[in-house]
Coordinates of C-alpha atoms in Angstrom, one line a residue:
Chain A
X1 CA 67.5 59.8 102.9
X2 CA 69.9 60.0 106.0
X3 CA 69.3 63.6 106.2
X4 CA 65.8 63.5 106.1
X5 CA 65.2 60.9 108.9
X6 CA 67.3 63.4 111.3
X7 CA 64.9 66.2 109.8
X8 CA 62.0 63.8 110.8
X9 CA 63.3 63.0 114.2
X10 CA 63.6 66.5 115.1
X11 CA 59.6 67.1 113.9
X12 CA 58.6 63.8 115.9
X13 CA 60.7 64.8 119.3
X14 CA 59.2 68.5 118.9
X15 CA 55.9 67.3 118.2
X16 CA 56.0 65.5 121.4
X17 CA 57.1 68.8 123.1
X18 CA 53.8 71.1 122.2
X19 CA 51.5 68.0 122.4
X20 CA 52.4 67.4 125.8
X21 CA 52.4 71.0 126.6
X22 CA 49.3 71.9 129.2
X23 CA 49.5 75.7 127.3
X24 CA 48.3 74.2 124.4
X25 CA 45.3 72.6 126.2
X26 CA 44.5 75.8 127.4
X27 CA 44.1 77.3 123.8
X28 CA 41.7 73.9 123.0
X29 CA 39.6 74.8 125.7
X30 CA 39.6 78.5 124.9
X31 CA 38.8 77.8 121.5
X32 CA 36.5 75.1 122.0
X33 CA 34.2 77.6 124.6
X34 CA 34.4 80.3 121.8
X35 CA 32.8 77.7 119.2
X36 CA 30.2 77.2 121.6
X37 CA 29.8 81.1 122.0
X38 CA 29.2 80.6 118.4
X39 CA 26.1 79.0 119.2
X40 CA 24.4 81.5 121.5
X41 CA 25.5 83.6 119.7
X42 CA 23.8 82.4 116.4
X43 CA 20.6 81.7 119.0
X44 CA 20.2 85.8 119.6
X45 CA 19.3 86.0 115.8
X46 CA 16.0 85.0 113.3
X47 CA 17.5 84.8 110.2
X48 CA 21.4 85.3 110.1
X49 CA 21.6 82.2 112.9
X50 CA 24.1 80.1 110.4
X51 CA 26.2 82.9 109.2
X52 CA 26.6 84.1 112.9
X53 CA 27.9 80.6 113.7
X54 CA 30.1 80.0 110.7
X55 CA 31.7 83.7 111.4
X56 CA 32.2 83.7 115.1
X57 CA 33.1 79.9 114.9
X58 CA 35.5 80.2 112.2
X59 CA 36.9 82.9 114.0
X60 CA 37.7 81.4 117.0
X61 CA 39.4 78.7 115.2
X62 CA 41.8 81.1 113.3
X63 CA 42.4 83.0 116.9
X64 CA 43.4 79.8 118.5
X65 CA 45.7 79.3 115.4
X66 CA 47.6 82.6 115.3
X67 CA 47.8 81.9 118.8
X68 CA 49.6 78.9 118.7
X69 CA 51.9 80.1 116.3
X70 CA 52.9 83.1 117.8
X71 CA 53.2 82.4 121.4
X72 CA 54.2 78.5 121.4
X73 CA 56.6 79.1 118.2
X74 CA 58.2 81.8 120.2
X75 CA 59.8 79.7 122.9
X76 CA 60.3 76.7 120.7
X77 CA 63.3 77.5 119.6
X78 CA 64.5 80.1 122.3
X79 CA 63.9 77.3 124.8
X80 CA 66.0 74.9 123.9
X81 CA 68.9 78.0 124.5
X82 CA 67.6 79.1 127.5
X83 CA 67.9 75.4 128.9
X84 CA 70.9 74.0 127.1
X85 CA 69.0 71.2 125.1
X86 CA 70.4 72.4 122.1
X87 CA 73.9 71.5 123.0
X88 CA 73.3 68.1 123.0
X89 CA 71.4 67.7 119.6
X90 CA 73.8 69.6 117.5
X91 CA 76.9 68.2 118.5
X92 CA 74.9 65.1 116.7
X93 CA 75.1 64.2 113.1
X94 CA 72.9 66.8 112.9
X95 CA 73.1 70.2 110.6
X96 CA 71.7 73.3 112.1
X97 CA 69.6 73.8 108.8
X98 CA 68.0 70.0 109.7
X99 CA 67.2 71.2 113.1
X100 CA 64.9 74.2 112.1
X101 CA 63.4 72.2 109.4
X102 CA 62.5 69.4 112.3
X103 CA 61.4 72.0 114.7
X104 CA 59.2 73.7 112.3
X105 CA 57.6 70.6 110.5
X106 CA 57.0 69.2 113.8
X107 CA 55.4 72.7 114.8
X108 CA 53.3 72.6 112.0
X109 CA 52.2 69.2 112.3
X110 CA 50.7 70.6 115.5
X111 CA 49.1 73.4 114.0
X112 CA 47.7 71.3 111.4
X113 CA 46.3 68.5 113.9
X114 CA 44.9 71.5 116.1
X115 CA 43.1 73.3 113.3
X116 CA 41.8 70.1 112.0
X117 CA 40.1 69.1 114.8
X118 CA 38.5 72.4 116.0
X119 CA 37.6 72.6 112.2
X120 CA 35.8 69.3 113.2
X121 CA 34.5 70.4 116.1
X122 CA 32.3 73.5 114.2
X123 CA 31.6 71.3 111.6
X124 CA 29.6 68.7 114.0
X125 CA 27.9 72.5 115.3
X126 CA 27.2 74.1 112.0
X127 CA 26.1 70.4 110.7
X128 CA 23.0 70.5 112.9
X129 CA 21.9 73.0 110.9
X130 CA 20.3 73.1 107.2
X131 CA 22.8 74.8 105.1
X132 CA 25.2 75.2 108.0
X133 CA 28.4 73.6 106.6
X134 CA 29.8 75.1 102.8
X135 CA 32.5 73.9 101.0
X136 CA 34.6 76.9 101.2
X137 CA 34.7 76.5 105.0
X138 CA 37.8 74.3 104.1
X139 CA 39.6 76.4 101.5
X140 CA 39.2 78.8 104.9
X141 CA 40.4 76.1 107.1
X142 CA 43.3 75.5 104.6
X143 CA 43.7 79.4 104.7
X144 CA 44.4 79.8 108.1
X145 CA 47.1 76.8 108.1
X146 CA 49.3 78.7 105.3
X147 CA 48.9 82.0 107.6
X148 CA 50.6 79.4 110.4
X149 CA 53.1 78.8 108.0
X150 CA 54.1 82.1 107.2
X151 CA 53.4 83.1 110.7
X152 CA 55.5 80.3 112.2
X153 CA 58.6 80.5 110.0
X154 CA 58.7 84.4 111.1
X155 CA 58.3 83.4 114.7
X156 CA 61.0 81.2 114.8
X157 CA 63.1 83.4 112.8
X158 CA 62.9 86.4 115.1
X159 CA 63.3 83.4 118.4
X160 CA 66.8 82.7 117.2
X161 CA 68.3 85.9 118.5
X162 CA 65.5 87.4 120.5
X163 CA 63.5 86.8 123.7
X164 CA 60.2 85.1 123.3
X165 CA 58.1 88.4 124.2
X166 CA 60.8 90.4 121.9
X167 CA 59.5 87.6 118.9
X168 CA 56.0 87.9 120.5
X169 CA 55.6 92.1 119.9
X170 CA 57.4 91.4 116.7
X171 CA 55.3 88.8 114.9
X172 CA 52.1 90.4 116.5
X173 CA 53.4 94.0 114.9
X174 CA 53.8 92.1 111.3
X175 CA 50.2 90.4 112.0
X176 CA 48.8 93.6 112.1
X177 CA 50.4 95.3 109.3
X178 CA 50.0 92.0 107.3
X179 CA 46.2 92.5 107.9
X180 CA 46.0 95.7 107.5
X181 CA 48.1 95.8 103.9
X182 CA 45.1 95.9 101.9
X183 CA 43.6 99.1 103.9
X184 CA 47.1 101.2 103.6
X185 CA 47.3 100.7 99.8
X186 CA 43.8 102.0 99.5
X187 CA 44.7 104.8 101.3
X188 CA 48.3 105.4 99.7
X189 CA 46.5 105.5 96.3
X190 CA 43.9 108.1 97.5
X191 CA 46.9 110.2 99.0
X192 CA 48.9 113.4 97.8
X193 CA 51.9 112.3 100.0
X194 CA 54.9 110.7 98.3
X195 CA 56.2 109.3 101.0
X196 CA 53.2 107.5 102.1
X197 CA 52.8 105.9 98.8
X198 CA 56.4 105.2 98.6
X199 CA 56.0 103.6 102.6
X200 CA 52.9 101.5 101.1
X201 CA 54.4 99.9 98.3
X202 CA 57.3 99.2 100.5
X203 CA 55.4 97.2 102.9
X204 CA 54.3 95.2 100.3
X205 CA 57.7 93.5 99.4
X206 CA 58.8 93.5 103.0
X207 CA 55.3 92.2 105.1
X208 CA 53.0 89.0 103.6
X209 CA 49.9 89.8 103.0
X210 CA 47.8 88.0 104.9
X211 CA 44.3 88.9 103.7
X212 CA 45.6 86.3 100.8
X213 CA 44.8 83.6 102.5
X214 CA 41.6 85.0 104.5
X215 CA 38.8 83.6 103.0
X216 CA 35.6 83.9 106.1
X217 CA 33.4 85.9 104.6
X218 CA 33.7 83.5 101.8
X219 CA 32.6 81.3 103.9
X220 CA 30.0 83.0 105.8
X221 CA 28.5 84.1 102.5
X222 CA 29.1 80.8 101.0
X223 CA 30.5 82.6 97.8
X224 CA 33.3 80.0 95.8
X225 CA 37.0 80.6 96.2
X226 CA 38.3 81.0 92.6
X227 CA 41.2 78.0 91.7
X228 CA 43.7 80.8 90.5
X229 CA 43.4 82.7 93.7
X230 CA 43.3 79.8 95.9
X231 CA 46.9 78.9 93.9
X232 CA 48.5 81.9 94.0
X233 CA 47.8 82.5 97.4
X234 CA 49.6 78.9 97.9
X235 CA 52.4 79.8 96.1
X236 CA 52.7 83.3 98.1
X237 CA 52.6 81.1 101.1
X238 CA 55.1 78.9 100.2
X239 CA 57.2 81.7 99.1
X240 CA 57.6 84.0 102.6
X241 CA 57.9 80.7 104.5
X242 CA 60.8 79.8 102.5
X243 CA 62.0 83.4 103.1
X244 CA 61.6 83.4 106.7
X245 CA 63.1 80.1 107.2
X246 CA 66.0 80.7 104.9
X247 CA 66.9 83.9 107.3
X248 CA 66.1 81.5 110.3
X249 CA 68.9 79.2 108.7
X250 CA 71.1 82.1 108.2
X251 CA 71.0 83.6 111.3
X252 CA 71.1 80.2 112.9
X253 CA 74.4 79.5 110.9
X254 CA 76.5 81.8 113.0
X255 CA 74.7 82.1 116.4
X256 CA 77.0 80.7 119.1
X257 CA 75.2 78.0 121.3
X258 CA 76.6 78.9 125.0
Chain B
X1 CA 96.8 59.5 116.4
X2 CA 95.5 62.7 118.4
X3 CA 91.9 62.5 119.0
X4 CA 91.8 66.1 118.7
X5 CA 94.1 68.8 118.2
X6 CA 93.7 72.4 118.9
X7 CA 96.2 74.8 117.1
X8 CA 96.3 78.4 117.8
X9 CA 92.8 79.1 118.7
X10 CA 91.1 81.8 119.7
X11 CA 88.1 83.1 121.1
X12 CA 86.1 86.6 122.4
X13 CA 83.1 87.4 123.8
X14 CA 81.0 90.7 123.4
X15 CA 79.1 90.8 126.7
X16 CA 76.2 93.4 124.6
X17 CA 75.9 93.9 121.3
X18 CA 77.6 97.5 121.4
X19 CA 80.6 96.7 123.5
X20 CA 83.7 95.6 122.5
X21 CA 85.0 92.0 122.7
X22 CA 86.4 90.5 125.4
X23 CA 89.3 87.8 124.3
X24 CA 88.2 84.3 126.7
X25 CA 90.6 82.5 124.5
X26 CA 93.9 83.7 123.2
X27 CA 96.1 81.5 121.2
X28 CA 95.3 78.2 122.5
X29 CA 97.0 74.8 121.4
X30 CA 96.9 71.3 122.3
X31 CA 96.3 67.6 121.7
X32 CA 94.7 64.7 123.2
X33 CA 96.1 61.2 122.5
X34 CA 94.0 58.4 121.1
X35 CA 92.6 56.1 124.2
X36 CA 93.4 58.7 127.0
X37 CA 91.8 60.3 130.1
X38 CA 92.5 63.5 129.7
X39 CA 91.5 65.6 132.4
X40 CA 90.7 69.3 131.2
X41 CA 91.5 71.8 134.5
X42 CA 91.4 75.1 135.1
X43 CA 89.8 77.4 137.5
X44 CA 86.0 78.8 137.1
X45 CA 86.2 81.1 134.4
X46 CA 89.6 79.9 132.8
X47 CA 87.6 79.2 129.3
X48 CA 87.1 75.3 129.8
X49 CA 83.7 75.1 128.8
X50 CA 84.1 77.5 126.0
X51 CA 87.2 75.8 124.5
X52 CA 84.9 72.6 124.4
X53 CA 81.8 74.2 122.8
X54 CA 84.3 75.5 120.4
X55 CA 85.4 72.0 119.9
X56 CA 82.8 70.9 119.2
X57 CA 81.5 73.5 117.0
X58 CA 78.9 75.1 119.1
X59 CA 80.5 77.9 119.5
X60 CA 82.8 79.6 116.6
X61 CA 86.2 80.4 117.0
X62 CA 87.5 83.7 115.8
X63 CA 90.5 82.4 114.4
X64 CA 92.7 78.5 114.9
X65 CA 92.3 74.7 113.4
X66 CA 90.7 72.0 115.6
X67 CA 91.0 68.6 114.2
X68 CA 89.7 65.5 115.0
X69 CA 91.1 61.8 114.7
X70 CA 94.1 62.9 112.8
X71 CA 93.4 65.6 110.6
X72 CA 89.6 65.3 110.2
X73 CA 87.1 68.9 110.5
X74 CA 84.3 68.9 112.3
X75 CA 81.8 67.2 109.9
X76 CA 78.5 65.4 110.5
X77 CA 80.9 62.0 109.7
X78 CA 82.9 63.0 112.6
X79 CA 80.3 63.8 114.6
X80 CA 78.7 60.8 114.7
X81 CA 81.9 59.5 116.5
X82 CA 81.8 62.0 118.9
X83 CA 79.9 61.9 122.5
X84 CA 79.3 64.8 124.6
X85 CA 78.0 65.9 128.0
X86 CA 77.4 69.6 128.2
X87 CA 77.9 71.1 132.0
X88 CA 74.2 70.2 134.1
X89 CA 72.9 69.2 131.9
X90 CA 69.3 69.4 131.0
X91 CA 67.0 67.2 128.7
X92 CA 63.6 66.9 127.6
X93 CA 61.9 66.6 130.6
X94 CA 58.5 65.2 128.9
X95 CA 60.5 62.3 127.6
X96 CA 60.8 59.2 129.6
X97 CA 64.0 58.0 130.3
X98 CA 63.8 55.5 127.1
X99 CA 62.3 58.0 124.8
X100 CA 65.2 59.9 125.4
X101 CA 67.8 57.7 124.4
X102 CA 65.7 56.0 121.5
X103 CA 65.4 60.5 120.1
X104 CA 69.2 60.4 120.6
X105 CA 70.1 57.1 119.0
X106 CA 68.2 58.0 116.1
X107 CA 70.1 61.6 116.0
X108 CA 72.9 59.8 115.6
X109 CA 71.8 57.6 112.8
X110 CA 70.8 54.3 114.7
X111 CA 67.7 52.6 113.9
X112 CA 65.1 52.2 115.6
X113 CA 64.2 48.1 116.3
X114 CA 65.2 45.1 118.7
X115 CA 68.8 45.9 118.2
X116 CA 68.2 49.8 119.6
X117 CA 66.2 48.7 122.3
X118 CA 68.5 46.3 123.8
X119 CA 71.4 48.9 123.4
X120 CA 69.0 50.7 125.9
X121 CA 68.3 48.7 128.1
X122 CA 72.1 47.6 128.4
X123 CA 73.2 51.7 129.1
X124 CA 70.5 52.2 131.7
X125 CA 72.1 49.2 133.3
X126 CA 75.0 50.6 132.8
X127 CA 74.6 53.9 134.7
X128 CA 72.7 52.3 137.0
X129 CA 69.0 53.6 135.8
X130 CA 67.1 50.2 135.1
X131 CA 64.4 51.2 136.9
X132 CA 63.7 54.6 135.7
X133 CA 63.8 53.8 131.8
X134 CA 59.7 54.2 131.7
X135 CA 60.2 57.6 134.1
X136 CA 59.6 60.8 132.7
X137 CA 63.1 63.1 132.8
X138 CA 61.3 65.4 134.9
X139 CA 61.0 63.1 138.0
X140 CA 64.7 62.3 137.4
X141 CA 67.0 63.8 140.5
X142 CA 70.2 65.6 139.2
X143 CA 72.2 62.7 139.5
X144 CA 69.8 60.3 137.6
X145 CA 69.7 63.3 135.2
X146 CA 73.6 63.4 135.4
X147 CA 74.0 59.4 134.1
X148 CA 70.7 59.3 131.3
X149 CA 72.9 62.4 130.2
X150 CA 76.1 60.2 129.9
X151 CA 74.2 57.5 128.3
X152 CA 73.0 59.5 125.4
X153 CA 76.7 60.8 124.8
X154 CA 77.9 57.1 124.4
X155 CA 74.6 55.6 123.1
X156 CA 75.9 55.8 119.7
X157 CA 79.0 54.0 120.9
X158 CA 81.5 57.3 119.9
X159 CA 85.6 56.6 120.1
X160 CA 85.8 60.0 121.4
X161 CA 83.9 61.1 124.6
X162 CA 83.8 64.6 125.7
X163 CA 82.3 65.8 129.4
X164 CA 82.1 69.0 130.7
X165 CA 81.8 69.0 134.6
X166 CA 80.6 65.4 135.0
X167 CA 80.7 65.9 138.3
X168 CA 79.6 69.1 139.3
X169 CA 76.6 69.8 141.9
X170 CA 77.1 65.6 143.1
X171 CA 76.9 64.3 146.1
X172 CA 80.2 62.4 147.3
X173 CA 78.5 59.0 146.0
X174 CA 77.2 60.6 142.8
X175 CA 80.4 61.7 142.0
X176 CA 82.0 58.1 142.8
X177 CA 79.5 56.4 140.7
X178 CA 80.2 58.7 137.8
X179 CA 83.4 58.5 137.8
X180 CA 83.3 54.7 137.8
X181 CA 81.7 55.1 134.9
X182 CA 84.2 57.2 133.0
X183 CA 86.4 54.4 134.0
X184 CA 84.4 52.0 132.7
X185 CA 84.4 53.8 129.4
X186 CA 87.8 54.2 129.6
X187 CA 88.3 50.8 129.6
X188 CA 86.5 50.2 126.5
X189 CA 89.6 51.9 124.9
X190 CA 87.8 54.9 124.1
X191 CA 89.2 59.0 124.5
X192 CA 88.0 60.9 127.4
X193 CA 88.5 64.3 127.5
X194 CA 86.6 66.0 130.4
X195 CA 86.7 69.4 132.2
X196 CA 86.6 69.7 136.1
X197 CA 87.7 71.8 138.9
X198 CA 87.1 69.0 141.2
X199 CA 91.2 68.1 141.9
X200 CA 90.8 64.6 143.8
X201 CA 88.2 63.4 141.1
X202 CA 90.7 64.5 138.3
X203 CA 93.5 62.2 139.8
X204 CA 91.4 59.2 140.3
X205 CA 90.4 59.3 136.9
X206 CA 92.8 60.5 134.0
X207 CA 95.8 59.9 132.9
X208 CA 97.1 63.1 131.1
X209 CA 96.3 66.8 131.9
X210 CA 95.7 70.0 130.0
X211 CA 95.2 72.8 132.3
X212 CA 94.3 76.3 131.6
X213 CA 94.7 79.4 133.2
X214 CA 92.5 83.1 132.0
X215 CA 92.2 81.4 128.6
X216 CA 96.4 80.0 128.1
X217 CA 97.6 76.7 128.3
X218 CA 100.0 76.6 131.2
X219 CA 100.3 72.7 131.2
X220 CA 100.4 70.1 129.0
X221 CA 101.3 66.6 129.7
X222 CA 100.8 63.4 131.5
X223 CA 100.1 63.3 135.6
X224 CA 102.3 61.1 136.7
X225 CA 105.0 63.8 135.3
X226 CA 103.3 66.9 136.7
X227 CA 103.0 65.1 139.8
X228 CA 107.1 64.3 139.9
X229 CA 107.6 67.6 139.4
X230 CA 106.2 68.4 142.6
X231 CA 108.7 68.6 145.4
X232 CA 108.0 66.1 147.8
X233 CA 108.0 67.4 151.9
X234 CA 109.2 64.8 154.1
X235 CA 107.3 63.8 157.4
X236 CA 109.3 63.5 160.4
X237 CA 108.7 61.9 163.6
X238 CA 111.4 62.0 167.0
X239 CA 111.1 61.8 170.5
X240 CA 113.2 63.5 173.5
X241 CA 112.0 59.9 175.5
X242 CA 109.4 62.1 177.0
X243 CA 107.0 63.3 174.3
X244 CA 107.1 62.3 170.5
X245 CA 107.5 65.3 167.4
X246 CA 106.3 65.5 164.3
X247 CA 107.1 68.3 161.7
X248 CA 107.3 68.4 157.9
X249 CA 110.1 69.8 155.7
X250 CA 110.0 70.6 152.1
X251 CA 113.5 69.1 150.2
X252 CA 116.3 66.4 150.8
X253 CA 118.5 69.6 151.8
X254 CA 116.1 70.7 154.6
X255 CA 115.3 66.9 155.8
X256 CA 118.8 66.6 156.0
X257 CA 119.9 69.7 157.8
X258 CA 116.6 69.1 160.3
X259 CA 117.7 65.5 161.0
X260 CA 121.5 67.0 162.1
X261 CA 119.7 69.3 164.1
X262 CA 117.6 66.7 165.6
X263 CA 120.4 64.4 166.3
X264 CA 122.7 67.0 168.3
X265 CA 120.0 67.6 170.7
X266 CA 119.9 63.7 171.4
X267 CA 116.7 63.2 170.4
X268 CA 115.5 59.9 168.6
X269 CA 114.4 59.8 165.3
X270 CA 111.2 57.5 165.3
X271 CA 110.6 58.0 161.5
X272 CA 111.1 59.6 158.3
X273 CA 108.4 59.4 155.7
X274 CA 107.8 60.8 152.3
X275 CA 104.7 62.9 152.2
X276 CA 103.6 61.8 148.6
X277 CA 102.7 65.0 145.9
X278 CA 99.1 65.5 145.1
X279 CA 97.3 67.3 142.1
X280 CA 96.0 69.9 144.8
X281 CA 99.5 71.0 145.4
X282 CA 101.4 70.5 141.7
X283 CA 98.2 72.7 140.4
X284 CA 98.7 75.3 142.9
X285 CA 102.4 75.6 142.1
X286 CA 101.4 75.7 138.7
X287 CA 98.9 78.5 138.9
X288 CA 102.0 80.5 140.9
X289 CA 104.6 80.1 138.0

């Protein structure tokens, strides 16, 4: 119980940190003007106008996430190093395990709040429209916060012993790959080369996919999710951000704190 | 009891990854007493502020046994009766001044309520920052930074209190006030174990020294017995009726073979005065052995 108020302390103090951080204010606004993009957008067509908004507005949601994840969880932990901070809080009852569970709860609690309310934000757009809003919109919406996860815990994983543009390149090369997983084992199975295939089926055990939990053009074609997928890709989720945060813990464990 | 105890520790550094390490420790043993000020010297660079962090388990040694109230490791038990400044230190500068202490009281297991608050509002008074608890940190000038920072490390009310540089980059009345306030602690019956280079604040303040030298101990003990160590110089003052001396000599056998010579040249000896041994000068001679 103890251990989990410390945990919970952490979250609330680094909560605080991002939600009084003018960056992320920036991404709000960026985000918010790209919704509204959405909107002329869907304006320059006859017939597609709700499927342009619900794409380029969904979109610009899942931007500002990935965003957020990988920029702002890059310094949240390197930051604390680079000014001391973490001296302080782990000289504390604390455990260094408790402190990246905090850090990362209360990161995600962000991302979560963000995400929620631009998802609000497009719905009160899309809303003024017949047929505008679908239900799948928010398996999408629930989508893009399990990318943060996995995205997150990797972030923070590669900020324990790197610099934040080191962790920035590095997370943004696994966001690619991760998107792009689906594409290379199409092509590895169409392919005469060994290696290649070999190369693709090793990606998949060592990147997340993260088409898994991409569901837009479910949404802009208002097809249904199916409940088996929608669990699996749950439990994939869960799964690589246990992973990453394990190693985080790891590498945590033995990192001096100068 | 010993408050801590350090037995043959050891500590290196690898500057990059590829190169080899570089020992800032090398077999490193000592103790602090229960209820002391212990002042921890040692020029920059002498491994001061590593040996705490390893204390304290920020760092990890490559090798030796710190202990804590007797024989006690380093677990989250013991440190919630532990307090620490790091060297400037720097906090949370979106916090105000309360918010700060409030995140640190409860990361030391203190609850949040009435009780917490006036705990609070009796440190800030304490250091002096009564007026500032509603300030953001980042409004906060170094030495208003200096004393919110030695409120956290005692907000939990720790037996053992561990500062590194308390002083450092204060002005001459920052660095009175602070060290008032180790005193103050001090009182309380509490250990104090803190690092400085700063000589004069070192002797107001503690009562037994450790002092290291490129990562050794060279100097274990209490002050008052490093200081007696010291040979005192002697101060004379005589006169030839006309215009008055004064030299200093550095031992009984020199005062006395200078006051012969005065004396068969007839000249008056006005007076003789022991020049009393400071820290400045035992640590010097130290440094030279």
């Amino acid at each position: 119980m103890n251990s989990l108020k410390l945990v919970f302390a952490v979250a609330k103090n680094s909560y605080k940190e991002i939600i009084r951080d003018r960056i992320l204010y920036g991404i709000l606004v960026f985000t918010v003007l790209l919704i509204g993009l959405s909107r002329v957008m869907g304006g320059l067509s006859f017939a597609e106008q709700e499927r342009i908004i619900v794409d380029f507005g969904l979109a610009g949601v899942h931007i500002s996430v990935v965003i957020l994840s990988v920029f702002i969880g890059s310094s949240l932990v390197s930051k604390e190093f680079e000014k001391r901070t973490v001296l302080t809080l782990l000289v504390r009852p604390l455990e260094r395990y408790q402190y990246i569970c905090g850090k990362f709860i209360g990161f995600i609690a962000v991302i979560a709040s963000l995400s929620i309310g631009l998802f609000a934000v497009l719905i009160l757009i899309t809303g003024a429209f017949e047929n505008g809003f679908n239900f799948t919109m928010l398996y999408t919406l629930h989508g893009f916060i399990l990318e943060s996860l996995v995205l997150a815990s990797l972030t923070i994983a590669f900020s324990i012993y790197s610099k934040p543009i080191i962790s920035v390149s590095f997370v943004l090369g696994v966001f690619i790959i991760g998107h792009w997983l689906d594409n290379l084992n199409y092509f590895a199975k169409s392919s005469e080369s060994k290696v290649f295939r070999f190369m693709a089926e090793i990606s998949n055990y060592i990147f997340p996919n993260l088409e898994l939990w991409n569901w837009k053009s479910q949404a802009v074609n208002r097809e249904i999710v199916p409940f088996q997928q929608f669990l699996n890709a749950n439990y994939n989720a869960i799964a690589w951000t246990g992973i990453f945060l394990c190693v985080a813990v790891l590498l945590f464990r033995k990192k001096d704190c100068a | 009891m010993k408050a801590i105890s350090v037995k043959n520790f050891k500590k290196s550094y690898r500057s990059e990854f590829w190169l080899k390490k570089i020992p800032a420790i090398e077999d490193l043993s000592f103790e602090v007493e229960q209820s002391t000020v212990t002042g921890f010297l040692g020029a920059n660079g002498a491994g001061k502020s590593t040996t705490i962090k390893s204390i304290l388990g920020l760092l990890i040694p490559d090798a030796g046994e710190i202990r804590f109230f007797g024989d006690k490791e380093l677990s989250p038990e013991t440190r919630s009766r532990i307090g620490f400044l790091p060297e400037r230190p720097f906090f949370y500068e979106y916090l105000s001044g309360k918010e700060f202490l409030e995140f640190y009281a409860q990361l030391s297991g203190m609850k949040l309520g009435k009780k917490l608050n006036l705990r609070i509002e009796e440190l800030l008074e304490l250091v002096g920052l009564s007026h500032a608890g509603e300030k953001k940190l980042r409004e906060y000038s170094k030495g208003m930074l200096q004393r919110v920072g030695i409120a956290q490390a005692i907000i939990h009310d720790p037996e053992l209190i561990i500062f590194d540089e308390p002083m450092s980059g204060l002005d001459p009345d920052g660095r009175y006030d602070v060290g008032q306030i180790l005193q103050q602690i001090a009182e309380q019956g509490k250990t104090v174990f803190f690092s400085s280079h700063l000589l004069d604040d070192v002797e107001r303040i503690s009562k037994n020294l450790v002092v290291l030298k490129k990562g050794s101990l060279i100097y274990q003990g209490s002050l008052a017995e490093l200081l007696g160590n010291v040979d005192s110089d002697y101060r004379i003052e005589y006169t030839d009726s006309t215009e008055l001396f004064s030299e200093e000599v550095k031992d009984q056998e020199s005062l006395q073979k200078r006051l012969d010579e005065i004396r068969q040249k007839k000249m008056a000896i006005v007076r003789i005065q022991p020049v009393k041994a400071n820290l400045e000068q035992a640590y010097v001679n130290l440094n030279e052995k």
